[in-house]
Tab-separated table of C-alpha atoms in Angstrom:
chain	number	residue	atom	x	y	z
A	1	UNK	CA	-15.615	-44.782	30.676
A	2	UNK	CA	-12.555	-43.548	32.295
A	3	UNK	CA	-9.259	-43.360	30.638
A	4	UNK	CA	-6.559	-45.206	32.129
A	5	UNK	CA	-2.955	-43.743	32.058
A	6	UNK	CA	-1.825	-46.048	29.382
A	7	UNK	CA	-4.429	-44.839	27.298
A	8	UNK	CA	-3.660	-41.456	27.924
A	9	UNK	CA	-0.195	-42.004	26.951
A	10	UNK	CA	-0.964	-43.954	23.951
A	11	UNK	CA	-3.215	-41.489	22.615
A	12	UNK	CA	-0.703	-38.385	23.503
A	13	UNK	CA	1.773	-40.396	21.395
A	14	UNK	CA	-0.504	-40.824	18.575
A	15	UNK	CA	-1.502	-37.155	18.295
A	16	UNK	CA	2.614	-36.000	18.737
A	17	UNK	CA	3.566	-38.675	16.191
A	18	UNK	CA	1.776	-37.030	13.376
A	19	UNK	CA	3.987	-34.164	13.180
A	20	UNK	CA	7.104	-36.349	12.931
A	21	UNK	CA	5.576	-38.568	10.374
A	22	UNK	CA	4.071	-35.674	8.123
A	23	UNK	CA	7.055	-33.528	8.262
A	24	UNK	CA	9.253	-36.488	6.902
A	25	UNK	CA	6.729	-37.608	4.313
A	26	UNK	CA	6.323	-40.810	5.708
A	27	UNK	CA	2.649	-41.334	4.262
A	28	UNK	CA	3.178	-45.046	4.276
A	29	UNK	CA	3.105	-45.256	7.786
A	30	UNK	CA	-0.178	-43.024	8.395
A	31	UNK	CA	-1.908	-46.420	9.028
A	32	UNK	CA	-0.123	-45.933	12.394
A	33	UNK	CA	-2.103	-42.867	13.072
A	34	UNK	CA	-5.359	-42.969	11.129
A	35	UNK	CA	-8.193	-45.333	10.581
A	36	UNK	CA	-8.348	-46.517	6.892
A	37	UNK	CA	-11.404	-44.357	6.463
A	38	UNK	CA	-10.426	-41.499	8.330
A	39	UNK	CA	-12.339	-38.212	7.723
A	40	UNK	CA	-9.866	-35.263	7.558
A	41	UNK	CA	-11.844	-32.204	7.608
A	42	UNK	CA	-9.484	-28.887	6.398
A	43	UNK	CA	-12.662	-26.884	4.872
A	44	UNK	CA	-11.632	-24.092	7.017
A	45	UNK	CA	-8.090	-24.066	5.314
A	46	UNK	CA	-9.565	-24.431	1.758
A	47	UNK	CA	-8.996	-28.149	1.476
A	48	UNK	CA	-12.531	-29.526	1.845
A	49	UNK	CA	-12.973	-32.934	3.324
A	50	UNK	CA	-10.796	-35.724	2.676
A	51	UNK	CA	-11.799	-39.269	3.119
A	52	UNK	CA	-9.447	-41.966	3.761
A	53	UNK	CA	-5.586	-42.430	3.724
A	54	UNK	CA	-4.863	-42.267	0.040
A	55	UNK	CA	-6.944	-38.962	-0.517
A	56	UNK	CA	-5.037	-37.470	2.633
A	57	UNK	CA	-1.529	-38.627	1.208
A	58	UNK	CA	-2.568	-37.177	-2.529
A	59	UNK	CA	-3.644	-33.941	-0.896
A	60	UNK	CA	-0.312	-33.474	1.015
A	61	UNK	CA	1.724	-34.260	-2.155
A	62	UNK	CA	-0.354	-31.901	-4.142
A	63	UNK	CA	0.174	-29.144	-1.709
A	64	UNK	CA	3.912	-29.885	-2.010
A	65	UNK	CA	6.225	-26.862	-1.141
A	66	UNK	CA	2.859	-25.217	0.371
A	67	UNK	CA	3.129	-27.520	3.339
A	68	UNK	CA	4.432	-26.467	6.439
A	69	UNK	CA	8.131	-27.611	7.214
A	70	UNK	CA	7.312	-28.550	10.720
A	71	UNK	CA	4.118	-29.119	12.699
A	72	UNK	CA	4.248	-28.885	16.342
A	73	UNK	CA	1.275	-30.066	18.484
A	74	UNK	CA	0.538	-28.545	22.138
A	75	UNK	CA	-2.064	-28.238	24.563
A	76	UNK	CA	-3.673	-31.820	24.475
A	77	UNK	CA	-6.852	-32.232	26.143
A	78	UNK	CA	-8.355	-35.620	26.366
A	79	UNK	CA	-12.122	-36.624	27.100
A	80	UNK	CA	-13.659	-40.026	26.990
A	81	UNK	CA	-16.934	-39.741	25.095
A	82	UNK	CA	-17.852	-43.646	25.067
A	83	UNK	CA	-16.342	-47.154	25.525
A	84	UNK	CA	-13.310	-46.916	23.243
A	85	UNK	CA	-13.686	-43.424	21.642
A	86	UNK	CA	-11.961	-40.371	22.893
A	87	UNK	CA	-12.093	-36.669	21.867
A	88	UNK	CA	-8.949	-35.023	21.600
A	89	UNK	CA	-8.540	-31.256	21.374
A	90	UNK	CA	-5.223	-29.837	20.716
A	91	UNK	CA	-3.298	-26.576	19.453
A	92	UNK	CA	-1.046	-26.801	16.170
A	93	UNK	CA	1.669	-24.580	15.403
A	94	UNK	CA	2.924	-24.836	11.575
A	95	UNK	CA	6.301	-23.240	10.643
A	96	UNK	CA	6.499	-22.536	6.818
A	97	UNK	CA	9.494	-22.442	4.737
A	98	UNK	CA	9.304	-18.695	4.541
A	99	UNK	CA	9.485	-18.310	8.215
A	100	UNK	CA	5.853	-17.585	8.553
A	101	UNK	CA	3.987	-19.247	11.489
A	102	UNK	CA	0.320	-20.523	11.372
A	103	UNK	CA	-1.743	-21.867	14.545
A	104	UNK	CA	-4.645	-24.234	14.298
A	105	UNK	CA	-6.971	-26.052	16.488
A	106	UNK	CA	-7.235	-29.772	15.923
A	107	UNK	CA	-10.366	-31.792	17.005
A	108	UNK	CA	-9.972	-35.136	16.846
A	109	UNK	CA	-11.994	-38.234	17.526
A	110	UNK	CA	-9.807	-41.130	18.649
A	111	UNK	CA	-10.880	-44.866	18.553
A	112	UNK	CA	-9.495	-47.902	19.792
A	113	UNK	CA	-9.326	-50.939	17.620
A	114	UNK	CA	-7.564	-54.091	16.768
A	115	UNK	CA	-4.158	-52.208	16.427
A	116	UNK	CA	-4.752	-49.566	19.134
A	117	UNK	CA	-5.908	-46.102	19.250
A	118	UNK	CA	-6.088	-44.263	15.937
A	119	UNK	CA	-7.746	-41.019	14.822
A	120	UNK	CA	-10.923	-41.776	12.802
A	121	UNK	CA	-11.889	-38.031	12.356
A	122	UNK	CA	-9.980	-34.665	12.473
A	123	UNK	CA	-11.130	-31.061	11.979
A	124	UNK	CA	-8.532	-28.534	11.311
A	125	UNK	CA	-9.484	-24.964	11.990
A	126	UNK	CA	-7.139	-22.039	11.736
A	127	UNK	CA	-6.581	-19.469	14.182
A	128	UNK	CA	-6.449	-15.987	12.833
A	129	UNK	CA	-8.337	-13.650	15.162
A	130	UNK	CA	-7.358	-13.446	18.807
A	131	UNK	CA	-10.029	-14.115	21.575
A	132	UNK	CA	-12.742	-15.625	19.396
A	133	UNK	CA	-14.557	-18.873	19.827
């Protein structure tokens, strides 16, 4: 499968939109980003594997003030895997209320469905040690 310019634009917008909706607490709009049965793996951050939009919302609300005040995404690389399935790799920068900053890598599986492109699986891995795999 070859990704069209329209596909690349849509998927890039999807990944970028996550920080805006999350930071503003618009969890009712998460179906614009994720499939209903999304698997959101934050095991490396101590949060386990969250399945479904309700579990994702509940985990964010339970974290409360521990959530970053700003999520920034950069360095997005898209790779077509199969028809209507793309691997998206990006870097995330989180700004915390106390001014500290953290970096993560997002590994996403993005699928095209009736409503367009959505993330069906995301793994979040923190970056804490330089120059490692």
